[in-house]
Coordinates of N, CA and C in Angstrom, one line a residue:
M18 N -25.7 1.4 -22.2 CA -27.0 0.5 -22.6 C -28.2 1.9 -22.6
P19 N -29.2 1.7 -23.2 CA -30.2 2.4 -23.1 C -31.0 2.1 -21.5
H20 N -31.5 3.6 -21.4 CA -32.7 3.3 -20.1 C -33.7 4.6 -20.5
A21 N -34.8 4.7 -20.3 CA -35.7 5.4 -20.4 C -35.0 6.8 -21.0
G22 N -35.3 6.5 -22.5 CA -34.6 7.7 -23.4 C -33.2 8.2 -23.2
A23 N -32.4 7.6 -22.6 CA -31.1 7.6 -22.4 C -30.0 6.7 -22.2
T24 N -29.1 7.0 -22.6 CA -27.5 5.7 -22.7 C -27.0 6.0 -21.3
V25 N -27.2 5.1 -20.4 CA -26.0 5.0 -19.4 C -25.1 3.9 -19.2
A26 N -24.3 4.1 -18.4 CA -23.3 2.8 -18.1 C -22.8 2.9 -16.9
N27 N -22.3 1.1 -16.7 CA -21.0 1.0 -15.6 C -19.7 1.6 -16.0
L28 N -19.0 2.1 -15.3 CA -17.8 2.4 -15.6 C -16.9 1.7 -14.6
V29 N -16.2 0.7 -15.6 CA -15.4 -0.5 -15.0 C -13.5 -0.3 -15.2
A30 N -12.9 -0.3 -14.6 CA -11.4 -0.2 -15.0 C -10.7 -1.8 -13.7
A31 N -9.7 -2.2 -14.3 CA -8.9 -2.5 -14.0 C -7.6 -2.5 -13.5
A32 N -7.2 -3.1 -12.2 CA -6.0 -3.3 -11.5 C -5.4 -4.7 -10.7
G33 N -4.4 -4.4 -10.4 CA -3.9 -5.5 -10.0 C -3.1 -6.9 -11.2
T34 N -2.7 -7.8 -10.3 CA -1.9 -8.7 -11.2 C -2.6 -10.4 -11.4
G35 N -2.2 -11.2 -11.9 CA -2.9 -12.6 -11.7 C -4.3 -12.7 -13.0
D36 N -4.1 -14.1 -13.0 CA -5.4 -14.4 -13.5 C -6.1 -15.1 -13.0
D37 N -6.5 -14.6 -11.4 CA -7.5 -15.3 -10.4 C -8.6 -15.2 -10.8
D38 N -9.6 -15.8 -10.2 CA -11.3 -15.0 -10.6 C -10.7 -13.4 -9.5
P39 N -11.4 -12.2 -10.0 CA -10.8 -11.3 -9.5 C -11.9 -10.7 -8.4
V40 N -11.4 -9.8 -7.6 CA -11.9 -9.2 -6.8 C -12.8 -8.3 -7.2
V41 N -14.5 -7.7 -7.3 CA -15.0 -6.5 -7.8 C -14.8 -5.6 -6.5
V42 N -14.8 -4.2 -6.4 CA -15.1 -3.2 -5.7 C -15.6 -2.1 -6.1
G43 N -17.2 -2.2 -6.1 CA -17.9 -1.4 -6.5 C -18.7 -0.6 -6.0
A44 N -19.5 0.9 -6.5 CA -20.0 1.6 -5.7 C -21.2 2.8 -7.1
H45 N -22.0 2.3 -6.7 CA -23.3 3.5 -7.4 C -22.7 4.8 -7.9
Y46 N -23.2 5.4 -9.0 CA -22.6 6.8 -8.8 C -24.0 7.7 -9.1
D47 N -25.3 7.3 -9.2 CA -26.4 7.7 -9.1 C -26.5 8.4 -8.0
T48 N -27.8 9.5 -7.8 CA -28.9 9.9 -6.8 C -30.0 10.1 -6.6
V49 N -30.5 10.5 -6.0 CA -31.8 10.5 -6.2 C -32.2 12.3 -6.5
P50 N -33.5 12.6 -7.5 CA -33.4 14.4 -7.6 C -33.7 14.6 -6.4
G51 N -33.3 16.2 -6.4 CA -33.5 16.8 -5.1 C -32.3 16.7 -4.1
T52 N -31.1 16.3 -4.5 CA -30.4 16.3 -3.4 C -28.5 16.3 -4.3
E53 N -27.9 16.5 -3.4 CA -26.3 16.2 -4.2 C -25.8 14.9 -3.7
G54 N -26.6 14.2 -3.0 CA -25.7 12.6 -2.9 C -24.4 12.9 -2.2
A55 N -24.0 13.8 -1.3 CA -23.3 13.3 -0.8 C -22.7 12.6 -0.2
D56 N -23.5 11.6 0.8 CA -23.2 10.6 1.3 C -23.6 9.7 0.6
D57 N -25.0 9.7 0.1 CA -25.3 8.9 -0.8 C -25.4 9.0 -2.4
N58 N -24.1 8.5 -3.1 CA -23.3 8.0 -2.8 C -21.7 8.6 -3.3
A59 N -21.8 9.9 -3.1 CA -20.7 10.6 -3.5 C -19.3 9.8 -2.7
S60 N -19.9 9.9 -1.3 CA -18.5 9.4 -0.5 C -17.9 8.3 -1.1
A61 N -18.9 7.3 -1.8 CA -18.6 5.9 -2.1 C -17.2 6.3 -3.2
V62 N -17.6 6.8 -4.0 CA -17.4 6.9 -5.3 C -16.0 7.7 -5.1
C63 N -16.1 8.7 -4.2 CA -14.7 9.2 -4.1 C -13.8 8.1 -3.3
V64 N -14.0 7.2 -2.0 CA -13.2 6.3 -1.6 C -13.1 5.2 -2.9
L65 N -13.7 5.0 -3.9 CA -13.8 3.9 -5.0 C -12.4 4.8 -5.9
L66 N -12.2 5.9 -6.0 CA -11.5 6.7 -6.7 C -10.0 6.7 -6.2
E67 N -10.1 7.1 -5.0 CA -8.9 6.9 -4.1 C -8.1 5.5 -4.0
L68 N -9.2 4.7 -3.8 CA -8.6 3.6 -3.5 C -7.9 3.0 -4.9
A69 N -8.0 3.4 -6.5 CA -8.1 3.3 -7.9 C -7.0 4.1 -7.9
R70 N -6.7 5.3 -7.3 CA -5.1 5.8 -7.3 C -4.0 5.3 -6.3
R71 N -4.3 4.5 -5.6 CA -3.4 3.6 -4.6 C -2.7 2.5 -5.2
L72 N -3.8 1.8 -6.0 CA -3.8 0.3 -6.1 C -3.0 0.6 -8.1
A73 N -2.7 1.7 -8.4 CA -2.3 2.2 -10.0 C -0.9 2.3 -9.1
A74 N -0.5 2.7 -7.8 CA 0.7 3.1 -8.0 C 1.8 1.8 -6.9
Q75 N 0.6 0.9 -6.3 CA 1.0 0.0 -6.1 C -0.2 -1.0 -6.3
P76 N 0.3 -2.0 -7.0 CA -0.8 -2.6 -7.3 C -0.7 -4.1 -6.2
P77 N -2.1 -4.9 -6.3 CA -1.9 -6.1 -5.8 C -1.9 -7.0 -5.8
P78 N -1.4 -8.2 -5.5 CA -1.0 -9.5 -6.1 C -2.6 -10.5 -6.7
L79 N -3.3 -10.0 -7.0 CA -4.6 -10.0 -7.1 C -5.1 -9.4 -8.3
P80 N -5.8 -9.6 -9.0 CA -6.8 -8.8 -10.1 C -8.2 -8.2 -8.9
V81 N -8.3 -7.1 -9.9 CA -9.0 -6.1 -8.9 C -10.0 -5.5 -10.1
Q82 N -11.6 -5.3 -10.2 CA -12.1 -4.7 -11.2 C -13.0 -3.5 -10.3
L83 N -12.9 -2.5 -10.5 CA -12.9 -1.1 -10.1 C -14.2 -1.1 -10.8
A84 N -15.6 -0.9 -10.3 CA -16.9 -0.8 -11.1 C -17.4 0.6 -9.8
A85 N -18.1 1.5 -11.1 CA -18.8 2.6 -10.9 C -20.5 2.2 -11.5
F86 N -21.3 1.9 -10.5 CA -22.4 1.3 -11.1 C -23.5 2.2 -11.4
T87 N -24.2 2.3 -12.6 CA -25.3 3.4 -12.8 C -26.7 2.4 -12.3
L88 N -28.0 3.1 -12.5 CA -28.8 3.1 -11.9 C -29.2 1.9 -10.5
E89 N -29.0 2.5 -9.1 CA -29.1 1.7 -8.5 C -29.9 2.3 -7.7
E90 N -30.5 3.5 -7.5 CA -31.3 4.4 -7.2 C -33.2 4.3 -7.7
A91 N -33.9 4.0 -7.3 CA -35.5 3.7 -7.5 C -35.9 4.9 -8.6
P92 N -36.5 4.4 -10.0 CA -37.4 2.9 -9.7 C -36.6 1.7 -10.5
A93 N -35.1 2.2 -10.9 CA -34.3 0.7 -11.3 C -34.0 -0.1 -10.3
F94 N -33.8 0.0 -9.0 CA -33.3 -1.0 -7.9 C -34.1 -2.3 -8.3
G95 N -33.6 -3.3 -8.3 CA -34.2 -4.7 -8.1 C -34.4 -4.4 -9.9
T96 N -34.9 -3.7 -10.8 CA -35.0 -4.5 -11.8 C -33.8 -5.0 -12.6
R97 N -33.9 -5.3 -14.0 CA -33.2 -6.0 -15.0 C -32.2 -4.8 -15.3
A98 N -32.5 -3.5 -15.3 CA -31.6 -2.4 -15.5 C -30.8 -1.9 -14.7
Q99 N -30.8 -2.4 -13.2 CA -29.9 -1.7 -12.3 C -28.5 -2.6 -13.2
G100 N -28.2 -1.2 -12.9 CA -26.4 -1.2 -13.4 C -25.6 -2.5 -12.4
S101 N -25.7 -3.1 -11.5 CA -25.0 -4.0 -10.7 C -25.8 -5.4 -11.4
R102 N -26.8 -5.1 -11.9 CA -27.7 -6.6 -12.6 C -27.4 -7.3 -13.3
V103 N -26.7 -5.6 -14.3 CA -26.1 -5.4 -15.5 C -25.2 -6.2 -15.8
F104 N -24.1 -5.7 -14.9 CA -22.9 -5.9 -14.7 C -22.7 -7.6 -14.5
V105 N -23.9 -7.9 -13.2 CA -23.4 -9.6 -13.1 C -23.9 -10.6 -14.0
E106 N -24.9 -9.6 -14.9 CA -25.4 -10.9 -16.2 C -24.2 -11.1 -16.6
R107 N -23.4 -10.0 -17.5 CA -22.7 -10.0 -18.3 C -21.3 -10.5 -17.9
M108 N -21.1 -10.9 -16.9 CA -19.8 -10.9 -15.9 C -20.3 -12.8 -16.1
R109 N -21.6 -13.4 -15.8 CA -21.7 -14.5 -15.6 C -21.7 -15.2 -17.4
G110 N -22.2 -13.9 -18.1 CA -22.2 -14.6 -19.5 C -21.0 -14.8 -20.1
A111 N -19.9 -14.1 -19.9 CA -18.6 -14.0 -19.7 C -17.9 -15.6 -19.4
G112 N -18.9 -16.0 -18.8 CA -18.2 -17.7 -18.2 C -17.3 -17.2 -16.7
A113 N -17.5 -16.2 -16.5 CA -16.6 -15.3 -14.8 C -16.9 -14.9 -14.2
R114 N -16.4 -15.1 -12.9 CA -17.6 -15.3 -11.4 C -16.7 -14.5 -10.4
P115 N -16.7 -13.7 -10.0 CA -16.0 -12.9 -9.0 C -15.1 -13.6 -7.3
R116 N -13.9 -13.8 -7.4 CA -13.6 -14.2 -5.8 C -14.4 -13.2 -4.8
G117 N -15.1 -12.2 -4.8 CA -16.1 -11.7 -4.0 C -15.9 -10.1 -4.5
A118 N -17.1 -9.9 -4.1 CA -17.3 -8.4 -4.5 C -17.6 -7.6 -2.9
L119 N -17.0 -6.1 -2.9 CA -16.8 -5.7 -2.0 C -17.9 -4.4 -2.6
V120 N -18.6 -3.9 -2.2 CA -20.1 -2.7 -2.1 C -19.9 -1.5 -1.7
L121 N -19.4 -0.3 -1.9 CA -19.6 0.6 -1.0 C -20.7 1.6 -1.3
E122 N -21.2 1.7 -0.2 CA -22.7 2.6 0.1 C -22.7 3.0 1.3
M123 N -22.1 4.8 1.0 CA -22.1 5.5 2.0 C -21.3 5.4 2.8
V124 N -21.2 6.2 2.9 CA -19.0 5.9 3.7 C -18.6 6.9 4.2
G125 N -19.6 8.1 4.2 CA -18.7 9.6 4.8 C -19.4 9.9 5.8
F126 N -20.4 9.4 6.1 CA -21.2 10.1 7.8 C -20.8 9.5 9.0
T127 N -20.3 10.1 10.0 CA -20.2 9.5 11.3 C -21.0 10.9 12.1
A128 N -21.9 10.3 13.7 CA -22.8 11.0 13.9 C -22.7 10.5 15.6
A129 N -22.9 11.6 16.5 CA -23.3 10.7 17.5 C -24.2 9.9 18.2
G130 N -25.2 9.2 17.0 CA -26.2 9.2 17.6 C -26.0 7.9 16.0
Q131 N -26.7 6.5 17.3 CA -27.2 5.2 15.9 C -27.8 4.9 15.6
G132 N -28.7 4.6 14.8 CA -30.1 3.6 15.0 C -29.5 2.4 14.3
Y133 N -30.7 1.6 14.3 CA -30.7 0.1 13.8 C -32.0 -0.5 13.6
P134 N -32.6 -1.5 12.4 CA -33.7 -1.8 12.3 C -34.0 -2.5 13.6
G135 N -35.4 -3.0 13.6 CA -35.9 -3.9 15.2 C -34.9 -4.6 15.9
P136 N -34.7 -6.0 15.0 CA -34.4 -7.1 15.1 C -32.7 -6.9 16.1
L137 N -32.1 -5.8 15.8 CA -30.4 -5.3 16.1 C -30.8 -4.7 17.0
R138 N -31.5 -3.7 17.7 CA -31.5 -2.7 18.7 C -30.9 -3.2 19.7
L139 N -31.3 -4.7 20.6 CA -30.5 -5.1 21.5 C -29.9 -6.2 21.1
A140 N -29.2 -5.8 20.1 CA -28.0 -6.8 19.7 C -26.9 -6.5 20.2
G141 N -26.4 -5.7 20.8 CA -25.1 -4.7 21.5 C -24.2 -4.0 20.7
Y142 N -24.6 -3.9 19.6 CA -24.2 -2.7 18.4 C -24.0 -1.6 19.2
P143 N -23.1 -0.8 18.6 CA -22.4 0.5 19.4 C -23.8 1.7 19.2
G144 N -23.6 2.7 20.1 CA -25.0 3.5 20.0 C -24.3 4.7 19.5
T145 N -23.0 4.7 19.6 CA -22.5 6.1 18.5 C -22.1 5.3 17.1
G146 N -22.4 6.5 16.1 CA -22.0 5.9 14.8 C -20.7 6.8 13.9
D147 N -19.6 5.8 14.8 CA -18.3 6.2 14.7 C -17.9 5.0 13.6
F148 N -18.2 4.1 13.2 CA -17.8 2.4 12.8 C -18.4 2.5 11.2
I149 N -17.5 1.9 11.1 CA -17.8 1.0 9.3 C -18.3 -0.3 9.3
G150 N -19.8 -0.6 8.8 CA -20.1 -1.7 8.6 C -19.7 -2.4 7.4
V151 N -20.0 -3.9 7.8 CA -19.2 -4.6 7.0 C -20.6 -6.0 6.9
V152 N -21.7 -5.7 5.8 CA -22.8 -6.7 6.0 C -22.6 -7.8 4.8
G153 N -22.5 -9.2 5.4 CA -22.5 -10.1 4.6 C -23.6 -11.4 4.5
N154 N -24.3 -12.0 3.4 CA -24.8 -13.2 3.9 C -24.1 -14.6 4.8
R155 N -25.1 -15.5 4.3 CA -23.8 -16.7 5.0 C -23.1 -17.3 4.4
R156 N -23.4 -17.4 3.0 CA -21.9 -17.9 1.7 C -20.9 -16.5 1.4
S157 N -21.2 -15.8 2.3 CA -20.2 -14.4 2.9 C -19.4 -14.9 3.5
R158 N -19.9 -15.4 4.6 CA -19.0 -15.4 6.1 C -17.3 -15.4 5.9
A159 N -16.8 -16.0 5.2 CA -15.4 -16.2 5.0 C -15.0 -14.9 4.8
L160 N -16.1 -14.0 3.7 CA -15.5 -12.5 2.9 C -15.4 -11.8 4.6
T161 N -16.9 -11.8 4.7 CA -17.3 -11.0 5.9 C -15.5 -10.7 6.7
R162 N -15.7 -11.8 7.3 CA -14.6 -12.1 7.8 C -13.1 -11.3 7.6
T163 N -12.6 -11.5 6.3 CA -11.3 -11.3 6.1 C -11.8 -9.8 5.6
I164 N -12.9 -9.4 5.1 CA -12.2 -7.8 5.3 C -12.8 -6.7 6.3
A165 N -13.5 -7.0 7.4 CA -13.3 -7.2 8.1 C -11.4 -6.6 9.4
A166 N -11.3 -7.8 9.2 CA -10.2 -8.1 9.9 C -8.9 -6.6 8.6
G167 N -9.3 -6.5 7.3 CA -8.4 -5.8 7.0 C -8.8 -4.6 7.6
L168 N -10.0 -4.5 7.5 CA -10.4 -2.7 7.7 C -9.9 -2.2 8.9
R169 N -9.8 -3.2 10.1 CA -9.6 -3.3 11.2 C -7.8 -2.7 11.6
R170 N -7.4 -3.0 10.6 CA -5.7 -2.8 10.4 C -5.7 -0.9 10.0
A171 N -6.8 -0.9 9.6 CA -6.2 0.8 9.9 C -6.9 1.9 10.9
P172 N -5.8 2.2 11.4 CA -5.7 3.1 12.7 C -7.0 4.1 12.4
G173 N -7.7 3.7 14.2 CA -8.8 4.6 14.3 C -10.0 4.2 13.6
L174 N -10.2 3.1 12.7 CA -11.4 2.8 12.6 C -12.5 1.6 12.9
P175 N -12.9 2.1 14.0 CA -14.0 0.9 14.5 C -14.6 0.1 13.3
V176 N -14.7 -0.8 13.4 CA -15.7 -1.9 12.5 C -16.6 -3.1 13.4
E177 N -17.8 -3.1 12.7 CA -18.8 -3.9 12.8 C -19.2 -4.3 12.0
T178 N -19.7 -6.0 12.2 CA -20.0 -6.9 11.4 C -21.4 -7.4 11.6
L179 N -21.8 -7.9 10.1 CA -23.3 -8.6 10.3 C -23.6 -9.4 9.4
T180 N -23.8 -10.6 10.1 CA -24.2 -11.5 8.4 C -25.8 -12.2 8.8
V181 N -26.2 -12.2 7.9 CA -28.0 -12.4 7.5 C -28.3 -13.3 6.9
P182 N -29.1 -14.3 7.5 CA -29.6 -15.5 6.7 C -30.3 -15.1 5.7
L183 N -31.1 -15.9 4.3 CA -31.9 -16.0 3.3 C -31.6 -14.3 2.9
D184 N -30.1 -14.5 2.6 CA -29.7 -13.7 1.3 C -30.5 -11.9 1.9
G185 N -30.7 -11.7 3.3 CA -31.2 -10.6 4.1 C -32.7 -10.7 4.0
R186 N -33.6 -11.3 2.9 CA -34.6 -10.9 3.1 C -35.8 -11.3 4.2
V187 N -34.9 -12.0 5.4 CA -35.8 -11.7 6.7 C -35.3 -10.4 7.3
L188 N -34.7 -9.6 6.9 CA -33.9 -8.3 7.3 C -34.0 -7.3 5.8
P189 N -35.1 -6.7 4.7 CA -34.9 -6.4 3.7 C -33.9 -5.1 4.0
D190 N -34.2 -4.3 4.8 CA -33.0 -3.3 5.0 C -31.6 -3.8 4.9
T191 N -31.1 -4.4 4.9 CA -30.0 -5.2 4.2 C -29.4 -5.6 2.8
R192 N -30.7 -5.5 2.1 CA -30.6 -5.9 0.7 C -30.5 -4.3 0.1
L193 N -30.7 -3.3 0.7 CA -30.5 -2.0 -0.3 C -29.4 -1.4 -0.6
S194 N -28.4 -2.4 -1.3 CA -27.7 -2.0 -2.6 C -27.2 -2.9 -3.5
D195 N -25.9 -2.5 -4.1 CA -25.8 -3.2 -5.2 C -25.2 -5.2 -4.6
H196 N -24.9 -4.8 -3.7 CA -24.5 -6.3 -3.2 C -25.3 -7.6 -3.7
S197 N -26.6 -6.7 -3.4 CA -27.5 -7.8 -3.2 C -27.9 -8.6 -4.9
S198 N -27.2 -7.7 -5.9 CA -27.3 -8.6 -7.4 C -26.4 -9.7 -7.1
F199 N -25.3 -9.4 -6.4 CA -24.2 -10.4 -6.3 C -24.9 -11.9 -5.1
W200 N -25.4 -11.4 -4.4 CA -25.8 -12.3 -3.4 C -27.1 -13.0 -4.0
D201 N -27.8 -12.5 -5.0 CA -28.9 -13.2 -5.8 C -28.4 -14.3 -6.7
A202 N -27.2 -13.7 -7.5 CA -26.3 -14.7 -8.2 C -25.8 -15.6 -7.8
G203 N -25.4 -15.8 -6.1 CA -25.5 -16.9 -5.9 C -23.3 -16.7 -5.4
W204 N -23.4 -15.8 -5.1 CA -21.9 -15.3 -5.4 C -21.3 -14.2 -4.1
P205 N -20.2 -14.4 -3.3 CA -19.9 -13.8 -2.2 C -19.8 -12.3 -2.4
A206 N -20.6 -11.5 -1.7 CA -20.6 -10.3 -1.5 C -20.3 -9.8 0.1
V207 N -20.1 -8.6 0.1 CA -20.5 -7.9 1.4 C -20.8 -6.1 1.2
T208 N -21.6 -5.7 1.7 CA -22.0 -4.5 1.7 C -20.7 -3.2 2.9
I209 N -20.3 -2.8 2.5 CA -19.5 -1.9 3.4 C -20.0 -0.2 3.7
T210 N -20.3 -0.1 4.6 CA -21.2 1.1 4.9 C -21.2 1.8 6.5
D211 N -22.0 3.1 6.2 CA -22.1 3.7 7.3 C -23.2 4.0 7.8
T212 N -24.2 2.6 7.3 CA -25.5 2.0 7.6 C -26.3 3.3 7.2
A213 N -26.3 4.2 6.9 CA -27.2 4.9 5.8 C -27.9 6.0 6.7
F214 N -29.6 5.0 6.7 CA -30.8 5.6 6.8 C -30.6 5.5 8.0
F215 N -29.6 4.7 8.9 CA -29.9 4.6 10.4 C -28.9 5.5 11.1
R216 N -28.3 6.2 10.1 CA -27.0 7.1 10.9 C -27.4 8.6 10.2
N217 N -27.7 8.6 8.8 CA -27.5 9.8 8.1 C -29.0 10.3 8.0
P218 N -29.0 11.9 8.6 CA -30.2 12.4 8.8 C -30.9 12.6 7.5
H219 N -29.6 13.1 6.5 CA -29.9 13.8 5.3 C -30.3 12.8 4.3
Y220 N -30.3 11.4 4.5 CA -30.4 10.5 3.6 C -31.9 11.0 2.2
H221 N -31.1 11.2 1.1 CA -32.0 11.2 0.5 C -32.7 13.1 -0.1
L222 N -31.9 13.8 0.9 CA -32.9 15.1 0.9 C -31.5 16.2 0.7
P223 N -32.4 17.0 0.2 CA -31.5 18.5 0.0 C -30.5 18.8 0.8
S224 N -30.5 18.6 2.1 CA -28.9 18.7 2.9 C -28.1 17.9 2.8
D225 N -28.1 16.4 1.9 CA -27.2 15.2 1.9 C -26.0 16.5 0.7
R226 N -25.3 17.1 1.8 CA -23.8 17.8 1.1 C -22.4 17.6 1.5
Y227 N -21.8 18.2 0.7 CA -20.6 17.6 1.4 C -20.0 18.3 2.7
E228 N -20.6 19.1 3.1 CA -20.2 19.7 4.1 C -20.4 18.8 5.2
T229 N -21.7 17.8 4.8 CA -21.4 17.0 6.3 C -21.0 15.4 6.5
L230 N -19.7 15.6 5.2 CA -18.8 14.6 5.6 C -18.0 14.8 6.2
D231 N -17.4 13.4 6.2 CA -16.1 13.1 7.8 C -14.9 12.1 7.0
F232 N -14.5 13.3 6.5 CA -13.3 13.1 5.2 C -12.3 12.5 5.6
T233 N -12.0 12.6 7.2 CA -10.8 11.4 8.0 C -11.7 10.4 8.3
F234 N -12.5 9.6 8.0 CA -13.4 8.9 8.3 C -13.1 8.1 7.1
M235 N -13.2 8.9 5.8 CA -13.0 8.3 4.5 C -12.4 7.9 4.1
A236 N -10.8 8.4 4.8 CA -9.7 8.5 4.7 C -9.2 7.0 5.3
R237 N -9.7 7.0 6.2 CA -9.8 5.8 7.0 C -10.1 4.6 6.5
V238 N -10.9 4.8 5.7 CA -11.7 3.5 4.6 C -10.8 3.2 3.8
V239 N -10.5 4.0 3.0 CA -9.4 3.9 2.1 C -8.0 2.8 2.6
D240 N -7.6 3.3 3.8 CA -6.4 2.8 4.3 C -6.9 1.3 4.8
G241 N -8.1 1.5 5.1 CA -8.7 -0.3 5.5 C -8.8 -1.0 4.4
L242 N -9.5 -0.2 3.3 CA -9.7 -1.7 2.1 C -7.9 -1.7 1.1
V243 N -7.7 -1.0 1.2 CA -5.8 -1.7 1.0 C -5.8 -2.5 2.0
H244 N -5.8 -2.6 2.8 CA -5.3 -3.9 3.4 C -6.5 -5.0 3.8
A245 N -7.8 -4.6 3.4 CA -8.7 -5.8 3.2 C -8.5 -6.4 1.8
L246 N -7.8 -5.8 1.0 CA -7.4 -6.7 -0.3 C -6.0 -7.1 0.3
D247 N -5.6 -7.0 0.2 CA -4.0 -7.4 0.9 C -4.4 -8.9 1.9
A248 N -5.4 -8.4 2.5 CA -6.0 -9.9 3.1 C -6.4 -10.9 2.3
I249 N -7.2 -10.2 1.4 CA -7.5 -11.6 0.3 C -6.7 -12.2 -0.3
A250 N -5.6 -11.1 -0.7 CA -4.3 -12.0 -1.6 C -3.4 -12.8 -0.6
G251 N -3.7 -13.0 0.7 CA -2.9 -13.5 1.9 C -1.7 -12.9 2.4
R252 N -2.1 -11.8 2.5 CA -0.4 -10.7 2.3 C -0.4 -10.6 4.3
H253 N -1.6 -10.9 4.4 CA -1.6 -10.4 5.6 C -2.0 -11.6 6.6

């Protein structure tokens, strides 16, 4: 699709078996100028590619669409040009809908400290940034529980969850990725994240380099996602 004088595209692959509504697993592959974007969002793309390799070797008993989204970053974010919004509109135009969407957003950074947006600072969440977060809206509560249960089957991977009302509009930081495109369409979706700038001080900076990533943590996320898809399929 054309955008600002260039041609851009979402990249979509299929895995799994069956003719049910698919599960979408997605991650944006763009980043902002002036940074390598190692955590934002190459970490998620790496996890998506490794998940694709695992699913090709052992297909799950449900259809999965693996999507690398373009144009997540500003100024496209929240506009009709945003890759995930184009994906959603084309899916809806084809008369399809996802069983659920799992959007990977910055999944490679761990730290001794962990921040939170104001209302969550006293909610009892951990002060150490060694967990993966699963954030869903109220429509996605069942999906959030299922995904979290699957992720927790990965040894050594702490998991925290958050359900936000009003599609996250009361806590705008929870909308800042491609899952909000699915929320706005009325479809269940979660974002799976290391919490981005609430943990990673290299967010949108030249210092967001691969040397800062925790590859053991990322491998555990892949393992957890395999279990999560099994849980959605009813195999756990």
